[in-house]
PDB file of C-alpha atoms in Angstrom:
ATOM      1  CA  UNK X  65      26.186  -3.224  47.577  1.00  0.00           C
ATOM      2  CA  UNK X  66      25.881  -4.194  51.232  1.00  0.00           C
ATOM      3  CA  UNK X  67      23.563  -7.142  51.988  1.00  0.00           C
ATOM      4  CA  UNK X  68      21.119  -6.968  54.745  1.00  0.00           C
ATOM      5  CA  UNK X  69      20.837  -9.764  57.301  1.00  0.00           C
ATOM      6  CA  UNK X  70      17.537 -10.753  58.139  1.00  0.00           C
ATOM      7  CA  UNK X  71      16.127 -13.130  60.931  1.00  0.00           C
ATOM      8  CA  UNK X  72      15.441 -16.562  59.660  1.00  0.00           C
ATOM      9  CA  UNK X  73      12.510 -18.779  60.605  1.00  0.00           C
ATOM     10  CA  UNK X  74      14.466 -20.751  63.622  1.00  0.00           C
ATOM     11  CA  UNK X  75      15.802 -17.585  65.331  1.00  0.00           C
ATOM     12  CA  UNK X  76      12.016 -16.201  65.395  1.00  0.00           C
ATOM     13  CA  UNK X  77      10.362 -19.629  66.517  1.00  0.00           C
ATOM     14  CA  UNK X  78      12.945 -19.437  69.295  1.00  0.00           C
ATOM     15  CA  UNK X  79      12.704 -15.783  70.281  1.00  0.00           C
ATOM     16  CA  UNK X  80       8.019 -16.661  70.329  1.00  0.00           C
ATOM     17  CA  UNK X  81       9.264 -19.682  72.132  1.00  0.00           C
ATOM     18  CA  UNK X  82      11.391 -17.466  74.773  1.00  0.00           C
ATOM     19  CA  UNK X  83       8.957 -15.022  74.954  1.00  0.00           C
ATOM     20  CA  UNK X  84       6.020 -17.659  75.207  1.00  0.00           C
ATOM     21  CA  UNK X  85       8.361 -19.233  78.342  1.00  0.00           C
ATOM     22  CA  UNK X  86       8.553 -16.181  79.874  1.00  0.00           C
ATOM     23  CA  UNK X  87       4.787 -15.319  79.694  1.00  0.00           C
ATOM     24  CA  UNK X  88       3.672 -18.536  81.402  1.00  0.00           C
ATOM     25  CA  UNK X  89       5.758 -18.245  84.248  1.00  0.00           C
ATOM     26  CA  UNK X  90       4.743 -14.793  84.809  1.00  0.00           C
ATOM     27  CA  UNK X  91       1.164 -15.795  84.281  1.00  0.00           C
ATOM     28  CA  UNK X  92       1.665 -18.608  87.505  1.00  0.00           C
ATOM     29  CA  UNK X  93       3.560 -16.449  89.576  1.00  0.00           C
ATOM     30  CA  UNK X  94       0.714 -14.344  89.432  1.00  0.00           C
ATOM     31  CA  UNK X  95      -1.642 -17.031  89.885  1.00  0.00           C
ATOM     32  CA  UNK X  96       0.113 -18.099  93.139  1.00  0.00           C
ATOM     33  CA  UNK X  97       0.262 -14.400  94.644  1.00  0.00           C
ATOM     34  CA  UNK X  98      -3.370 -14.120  94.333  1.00  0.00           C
ATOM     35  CA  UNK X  99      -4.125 -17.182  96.055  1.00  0.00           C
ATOM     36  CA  UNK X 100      -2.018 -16.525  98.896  1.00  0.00           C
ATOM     37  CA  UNK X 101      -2.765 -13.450  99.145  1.00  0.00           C
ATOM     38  CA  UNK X 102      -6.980 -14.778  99.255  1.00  0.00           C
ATOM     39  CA  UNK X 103      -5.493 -17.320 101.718  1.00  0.00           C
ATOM     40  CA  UNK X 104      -4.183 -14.241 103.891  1.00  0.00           C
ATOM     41  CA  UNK X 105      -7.508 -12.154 103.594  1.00  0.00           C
ATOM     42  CA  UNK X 106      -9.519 -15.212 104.078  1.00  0.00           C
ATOM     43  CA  UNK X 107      -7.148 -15.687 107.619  1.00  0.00           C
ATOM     44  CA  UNK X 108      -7.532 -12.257 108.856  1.00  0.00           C
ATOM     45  CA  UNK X 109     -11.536 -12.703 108.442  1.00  0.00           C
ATOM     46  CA  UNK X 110     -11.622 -16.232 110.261  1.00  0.00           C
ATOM     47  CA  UNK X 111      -8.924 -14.716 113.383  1.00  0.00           C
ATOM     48  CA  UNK X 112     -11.441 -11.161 113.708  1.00  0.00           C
ATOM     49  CA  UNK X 113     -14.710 -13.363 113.452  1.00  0.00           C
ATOM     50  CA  UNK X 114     -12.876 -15.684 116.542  1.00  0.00           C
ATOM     51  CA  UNK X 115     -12.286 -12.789 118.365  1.00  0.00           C
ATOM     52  CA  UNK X 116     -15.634 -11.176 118.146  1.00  0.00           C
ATOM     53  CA  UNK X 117     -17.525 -15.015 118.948  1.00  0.00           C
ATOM     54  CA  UNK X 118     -14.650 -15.045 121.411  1.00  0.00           C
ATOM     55  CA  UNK X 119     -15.494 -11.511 123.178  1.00  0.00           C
ATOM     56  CA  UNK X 120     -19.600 -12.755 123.172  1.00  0.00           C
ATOM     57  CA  UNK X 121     -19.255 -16.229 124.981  1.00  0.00           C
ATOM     58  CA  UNK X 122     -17.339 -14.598 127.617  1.00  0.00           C
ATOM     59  CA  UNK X 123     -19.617 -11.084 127.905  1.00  0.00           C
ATOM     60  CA  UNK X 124     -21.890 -13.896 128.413  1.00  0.00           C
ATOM     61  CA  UNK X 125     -20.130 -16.064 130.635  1.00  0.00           C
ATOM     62  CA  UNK X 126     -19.592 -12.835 132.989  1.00  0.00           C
ATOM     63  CA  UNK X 127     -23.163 -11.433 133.395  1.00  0.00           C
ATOM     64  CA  UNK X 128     -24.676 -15.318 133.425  1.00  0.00           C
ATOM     65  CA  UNK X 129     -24.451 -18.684 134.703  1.00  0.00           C
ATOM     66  CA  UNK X 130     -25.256 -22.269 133.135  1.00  0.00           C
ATOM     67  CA  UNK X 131     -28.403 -23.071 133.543  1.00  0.00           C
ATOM     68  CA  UNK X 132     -27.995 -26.910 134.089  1.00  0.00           C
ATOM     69  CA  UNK X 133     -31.871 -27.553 134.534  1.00  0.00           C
ATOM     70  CA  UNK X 134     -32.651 -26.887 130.498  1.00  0.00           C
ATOM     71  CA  UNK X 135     -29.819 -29.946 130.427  1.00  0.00           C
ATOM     72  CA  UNK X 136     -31.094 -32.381 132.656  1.00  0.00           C
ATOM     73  CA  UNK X 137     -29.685 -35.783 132.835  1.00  0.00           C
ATOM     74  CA  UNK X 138     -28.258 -35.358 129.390  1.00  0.00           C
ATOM     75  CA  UNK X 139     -24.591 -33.746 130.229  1.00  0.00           C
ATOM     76  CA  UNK X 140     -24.545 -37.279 132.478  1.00  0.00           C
ATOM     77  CA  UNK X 141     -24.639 -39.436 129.439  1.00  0.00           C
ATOM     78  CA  UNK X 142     -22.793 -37.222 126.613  1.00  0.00           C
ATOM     79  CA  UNK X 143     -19.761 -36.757 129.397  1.00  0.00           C
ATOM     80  CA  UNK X 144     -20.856 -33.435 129.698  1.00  0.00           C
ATOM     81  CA  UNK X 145     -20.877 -32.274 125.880  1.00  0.00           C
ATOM     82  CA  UNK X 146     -23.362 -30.655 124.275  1.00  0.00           C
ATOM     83  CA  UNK X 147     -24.080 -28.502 120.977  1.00  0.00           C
ATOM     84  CA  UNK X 148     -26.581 -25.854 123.111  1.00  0.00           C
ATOM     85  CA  UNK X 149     -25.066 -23.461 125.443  1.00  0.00           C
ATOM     86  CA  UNK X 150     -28.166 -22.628 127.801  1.00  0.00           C
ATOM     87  CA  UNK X 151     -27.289 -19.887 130.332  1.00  0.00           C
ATOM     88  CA  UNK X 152     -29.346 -17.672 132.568  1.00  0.00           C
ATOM     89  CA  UNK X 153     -28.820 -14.546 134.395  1.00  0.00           C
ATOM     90  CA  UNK X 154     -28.680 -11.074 134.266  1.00  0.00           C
ATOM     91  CA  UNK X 155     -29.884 -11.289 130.432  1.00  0.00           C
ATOM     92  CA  UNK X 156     -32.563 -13.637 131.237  1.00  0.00           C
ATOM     93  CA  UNK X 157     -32.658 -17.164 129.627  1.00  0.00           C
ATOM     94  CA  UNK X 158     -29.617 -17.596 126.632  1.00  0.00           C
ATOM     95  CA  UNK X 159     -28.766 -20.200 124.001  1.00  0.00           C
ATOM     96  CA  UNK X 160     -26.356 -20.665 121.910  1.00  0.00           C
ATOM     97  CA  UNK X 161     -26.004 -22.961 119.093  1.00  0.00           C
ATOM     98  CA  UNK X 162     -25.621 -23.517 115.498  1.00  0.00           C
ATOM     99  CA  UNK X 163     -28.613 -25.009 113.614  1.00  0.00           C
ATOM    100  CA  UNK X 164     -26.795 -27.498 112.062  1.00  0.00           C
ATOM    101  CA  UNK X 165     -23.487 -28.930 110.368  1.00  0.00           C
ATOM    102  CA  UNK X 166     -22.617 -26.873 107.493  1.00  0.00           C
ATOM    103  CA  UNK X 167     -20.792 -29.624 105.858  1.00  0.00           C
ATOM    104  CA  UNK X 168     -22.445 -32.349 103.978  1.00  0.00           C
ATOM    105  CA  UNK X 169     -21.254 -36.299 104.040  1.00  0.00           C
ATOM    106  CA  UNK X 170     -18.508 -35.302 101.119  1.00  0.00           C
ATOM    107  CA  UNK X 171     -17.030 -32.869 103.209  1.00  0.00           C
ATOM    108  CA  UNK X 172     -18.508 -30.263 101.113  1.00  0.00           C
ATOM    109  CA  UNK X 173     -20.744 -26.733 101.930  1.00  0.00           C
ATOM    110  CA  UNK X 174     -24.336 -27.126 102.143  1.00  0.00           C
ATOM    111  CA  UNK X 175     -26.013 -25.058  99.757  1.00  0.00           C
ATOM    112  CA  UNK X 176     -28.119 -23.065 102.362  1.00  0.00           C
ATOM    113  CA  UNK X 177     -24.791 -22.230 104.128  1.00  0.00           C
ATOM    114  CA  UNK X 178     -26.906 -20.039 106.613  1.00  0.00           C
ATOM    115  CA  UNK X 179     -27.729 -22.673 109.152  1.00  0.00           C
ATOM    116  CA  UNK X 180     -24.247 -23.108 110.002  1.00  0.00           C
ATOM    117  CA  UNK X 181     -24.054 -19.671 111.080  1.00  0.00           C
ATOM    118  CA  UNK X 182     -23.491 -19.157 115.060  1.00  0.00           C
ATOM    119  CA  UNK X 183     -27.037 -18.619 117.030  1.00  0.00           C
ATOM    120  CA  UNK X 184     -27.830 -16.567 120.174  1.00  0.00           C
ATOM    121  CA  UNK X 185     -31.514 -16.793 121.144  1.00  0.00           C
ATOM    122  CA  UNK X 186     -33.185 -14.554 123.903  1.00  0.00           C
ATOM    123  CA  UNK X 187     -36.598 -13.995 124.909  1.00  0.00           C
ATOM    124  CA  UNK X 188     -37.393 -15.893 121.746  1.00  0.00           C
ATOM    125  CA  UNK X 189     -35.054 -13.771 119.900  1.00  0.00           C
ATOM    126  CA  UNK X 190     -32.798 -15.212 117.642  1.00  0.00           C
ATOM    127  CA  UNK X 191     -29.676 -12.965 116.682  1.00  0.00           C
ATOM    128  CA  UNK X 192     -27.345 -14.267 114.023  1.00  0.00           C
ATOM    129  CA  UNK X 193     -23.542 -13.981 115.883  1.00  0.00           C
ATOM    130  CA  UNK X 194     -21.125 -14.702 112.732  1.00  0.00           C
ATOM    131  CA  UNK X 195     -20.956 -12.719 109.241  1.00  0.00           C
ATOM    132  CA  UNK X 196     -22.170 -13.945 106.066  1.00  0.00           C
ATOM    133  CA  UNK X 197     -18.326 -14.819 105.092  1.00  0.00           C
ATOM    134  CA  UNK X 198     -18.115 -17.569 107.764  1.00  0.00           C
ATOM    135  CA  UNK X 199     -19.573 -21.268 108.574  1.00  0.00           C
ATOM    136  CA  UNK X 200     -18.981 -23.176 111.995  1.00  0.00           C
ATOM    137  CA  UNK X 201     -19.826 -26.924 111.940  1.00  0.00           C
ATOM    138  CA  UNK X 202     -19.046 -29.273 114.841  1.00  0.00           C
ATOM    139  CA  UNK X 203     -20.032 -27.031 117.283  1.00  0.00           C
ATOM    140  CA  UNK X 204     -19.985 -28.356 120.492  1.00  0.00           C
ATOM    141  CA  UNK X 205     -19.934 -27.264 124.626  1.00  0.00           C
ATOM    142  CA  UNK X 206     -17.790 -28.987 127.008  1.00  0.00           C
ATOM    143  CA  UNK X 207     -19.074 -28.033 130.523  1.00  0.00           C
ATOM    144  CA  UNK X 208     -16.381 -28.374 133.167  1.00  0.00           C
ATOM    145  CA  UNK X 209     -16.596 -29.664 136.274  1.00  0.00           C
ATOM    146  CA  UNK X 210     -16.292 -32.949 134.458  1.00  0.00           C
ATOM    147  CA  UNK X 211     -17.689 -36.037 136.889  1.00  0.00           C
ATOM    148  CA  UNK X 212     -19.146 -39.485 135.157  1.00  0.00           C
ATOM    149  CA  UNK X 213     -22.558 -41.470 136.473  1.00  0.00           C
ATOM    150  CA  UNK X 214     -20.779 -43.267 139.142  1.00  0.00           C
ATOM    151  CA  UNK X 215     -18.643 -40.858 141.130  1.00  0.00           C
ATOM    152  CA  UNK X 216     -22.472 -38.816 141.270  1.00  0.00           C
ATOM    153  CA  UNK X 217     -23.658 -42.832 142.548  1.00  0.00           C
ATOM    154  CA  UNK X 218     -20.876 -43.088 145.002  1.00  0.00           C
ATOM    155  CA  UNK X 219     -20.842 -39.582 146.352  1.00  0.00           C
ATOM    156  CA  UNK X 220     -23.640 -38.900 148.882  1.00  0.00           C
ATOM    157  CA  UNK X 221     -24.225 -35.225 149.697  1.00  0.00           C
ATOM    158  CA  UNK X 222     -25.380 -35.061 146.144  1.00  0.00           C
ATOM    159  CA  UNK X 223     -28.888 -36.467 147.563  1.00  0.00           C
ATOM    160  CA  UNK X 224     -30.945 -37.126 144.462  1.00  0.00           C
ATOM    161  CA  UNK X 225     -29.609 -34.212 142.865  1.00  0.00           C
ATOM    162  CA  UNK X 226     -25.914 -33.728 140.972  1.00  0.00           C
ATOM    163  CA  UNK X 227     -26.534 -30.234 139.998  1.00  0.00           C
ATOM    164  CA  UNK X 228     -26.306 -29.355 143.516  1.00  0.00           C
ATOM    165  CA  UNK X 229     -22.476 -30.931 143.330  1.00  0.00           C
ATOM    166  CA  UNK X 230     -21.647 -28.393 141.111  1.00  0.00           C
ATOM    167  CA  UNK X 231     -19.879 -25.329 141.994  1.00  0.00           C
ATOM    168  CA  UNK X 232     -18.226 -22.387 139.313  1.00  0.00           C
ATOM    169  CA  UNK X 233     -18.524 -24.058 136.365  1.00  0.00           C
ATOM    170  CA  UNK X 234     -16.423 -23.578 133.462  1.00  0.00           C
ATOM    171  CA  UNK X 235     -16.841 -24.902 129.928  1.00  0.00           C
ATOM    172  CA  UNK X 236     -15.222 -25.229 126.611  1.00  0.00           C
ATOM    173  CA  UNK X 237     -16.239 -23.683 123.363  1.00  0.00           C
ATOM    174  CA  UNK X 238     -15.064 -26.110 120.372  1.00  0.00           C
ATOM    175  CA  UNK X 239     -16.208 -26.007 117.107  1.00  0.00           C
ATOM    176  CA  UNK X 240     -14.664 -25.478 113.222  1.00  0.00           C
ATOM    177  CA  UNK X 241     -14.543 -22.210 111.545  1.00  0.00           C
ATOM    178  CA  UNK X 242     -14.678 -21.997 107.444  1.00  0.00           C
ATOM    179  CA  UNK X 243     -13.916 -19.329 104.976  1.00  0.00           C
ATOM    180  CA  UNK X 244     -16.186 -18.710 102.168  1.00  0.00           C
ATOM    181  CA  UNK X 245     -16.462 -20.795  99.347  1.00  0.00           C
ATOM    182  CA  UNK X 246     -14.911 -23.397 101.554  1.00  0.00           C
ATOM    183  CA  UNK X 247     -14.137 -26.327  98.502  1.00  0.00           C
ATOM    184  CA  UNK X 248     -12.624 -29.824  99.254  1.00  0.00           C
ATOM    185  CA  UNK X 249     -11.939 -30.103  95.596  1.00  0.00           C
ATOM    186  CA  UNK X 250     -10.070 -26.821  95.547  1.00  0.00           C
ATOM    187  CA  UNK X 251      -8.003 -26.962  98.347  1.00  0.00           C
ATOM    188  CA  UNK X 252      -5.564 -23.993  97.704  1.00  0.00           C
ATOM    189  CA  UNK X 253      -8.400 -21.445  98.261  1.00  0.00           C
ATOM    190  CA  UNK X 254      -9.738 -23.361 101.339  1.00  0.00           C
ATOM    191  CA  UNK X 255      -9.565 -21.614 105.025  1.00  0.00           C
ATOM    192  CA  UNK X 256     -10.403 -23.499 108.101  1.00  0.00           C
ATOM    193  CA  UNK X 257      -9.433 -23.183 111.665  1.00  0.00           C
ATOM    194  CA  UNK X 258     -10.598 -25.589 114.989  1.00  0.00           C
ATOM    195  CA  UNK X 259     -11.179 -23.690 117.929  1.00  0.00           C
ATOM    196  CA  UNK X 260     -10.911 -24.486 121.299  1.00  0.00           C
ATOM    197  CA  UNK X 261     -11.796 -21.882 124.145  1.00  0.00           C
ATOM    198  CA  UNK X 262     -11.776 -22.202 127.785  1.00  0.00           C
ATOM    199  CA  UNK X 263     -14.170 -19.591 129.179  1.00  0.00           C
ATOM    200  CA  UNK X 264     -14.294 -19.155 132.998  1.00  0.00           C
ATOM    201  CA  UNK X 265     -18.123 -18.868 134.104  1.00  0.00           C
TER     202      UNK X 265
END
């Protein structure tokens, strides 16, 4: 009479353990691969909505000039930055802005993430320029010429008036872009990229 072998209790625990092994490190490879691959969505969306901000300011730029009277003495004192773009021209009096810093003071997403959308306002217009999926904060202008208090003092065909100094302006468009669901706490999933544009006016 031949005697079957069978599998005893230690080579079973070992083969659940193997297989157990196994699982898990499937499981987080797969874990990984999505999040890089959300990571690689969530860069395409921030690089298209840069390009299509990117393609606005200067459509903008090209067809208008900086209207440096809605500034007044301000640009004097906050060495020429601003958060409002105000432009005038061919499509009548522009601004652009964000309404406000779409982080709070923990670095986190305000809840009403839709005032740190980007703003274009015309003829009392307002026209929302980014997509649901993404929040600007520290938006900011830096209009170029640059030229302090005292070299407008010292410099006398100015005459009471330094906008009259100013030839072509330029300016610089800086400001922080964020993916949705933009999480300190989580940072694998977060997206963020700081601009900086030069745009010829």
């Amino acid at each position: 009479m031949i005697k079957k072998k069978a599998f005893t209790i230690v080579e079973i625990i070992m083969v659940v353990v193997i297989i157990g092994i196994l699982s898990w490190i499937l499981f987080k490879t797969y874990i990984t691969i999505s999040k890089v691959s959300f990571r690689i969505e969530q860069q395409k969306i921030l690089n298209q909505e840069l390009l299509f901000v990117s393609e606005v300011l200067q459509n903008m730029s090209d067809r208008n000039s900086i209207d440096y009277q809605k500034y007044s003495t301000w640009l004097l004192w906050s060495n020429w930055i601003y958060e409002i773009l105000y432009l005038s021209g061919q499509d009548g009096e522009i601004e652009i802005y964000t309404r406000w810093n779409c982080l709070d003071d923990f670095g986190d997403l305000q809840e009403n993430t839709d005032i740190c959308s980007l703003r274009l306002r015309k003829n009392d217009q307002e026209i929302k320029l980014t997509n649901d999926g993404v929040f600007l904060s520290n938006v900011y202008f830096k209009i170029i010429p640059y030229a302090n208090i005292d070299q407008y003092d010292s410099d006398s065909s100015c005459g009471d008036n330094y906008l009259a100094c100013i030839a072509n302006p330029w300016f610089w468009f800086l400001a922080e872009f964020y993916s949705i669901g933009y999480d300190w706490d989580n940072w694998t999933n977060n997206v963020s990229m700081f601009v900086q544009e030069f745009f010829n006016n």
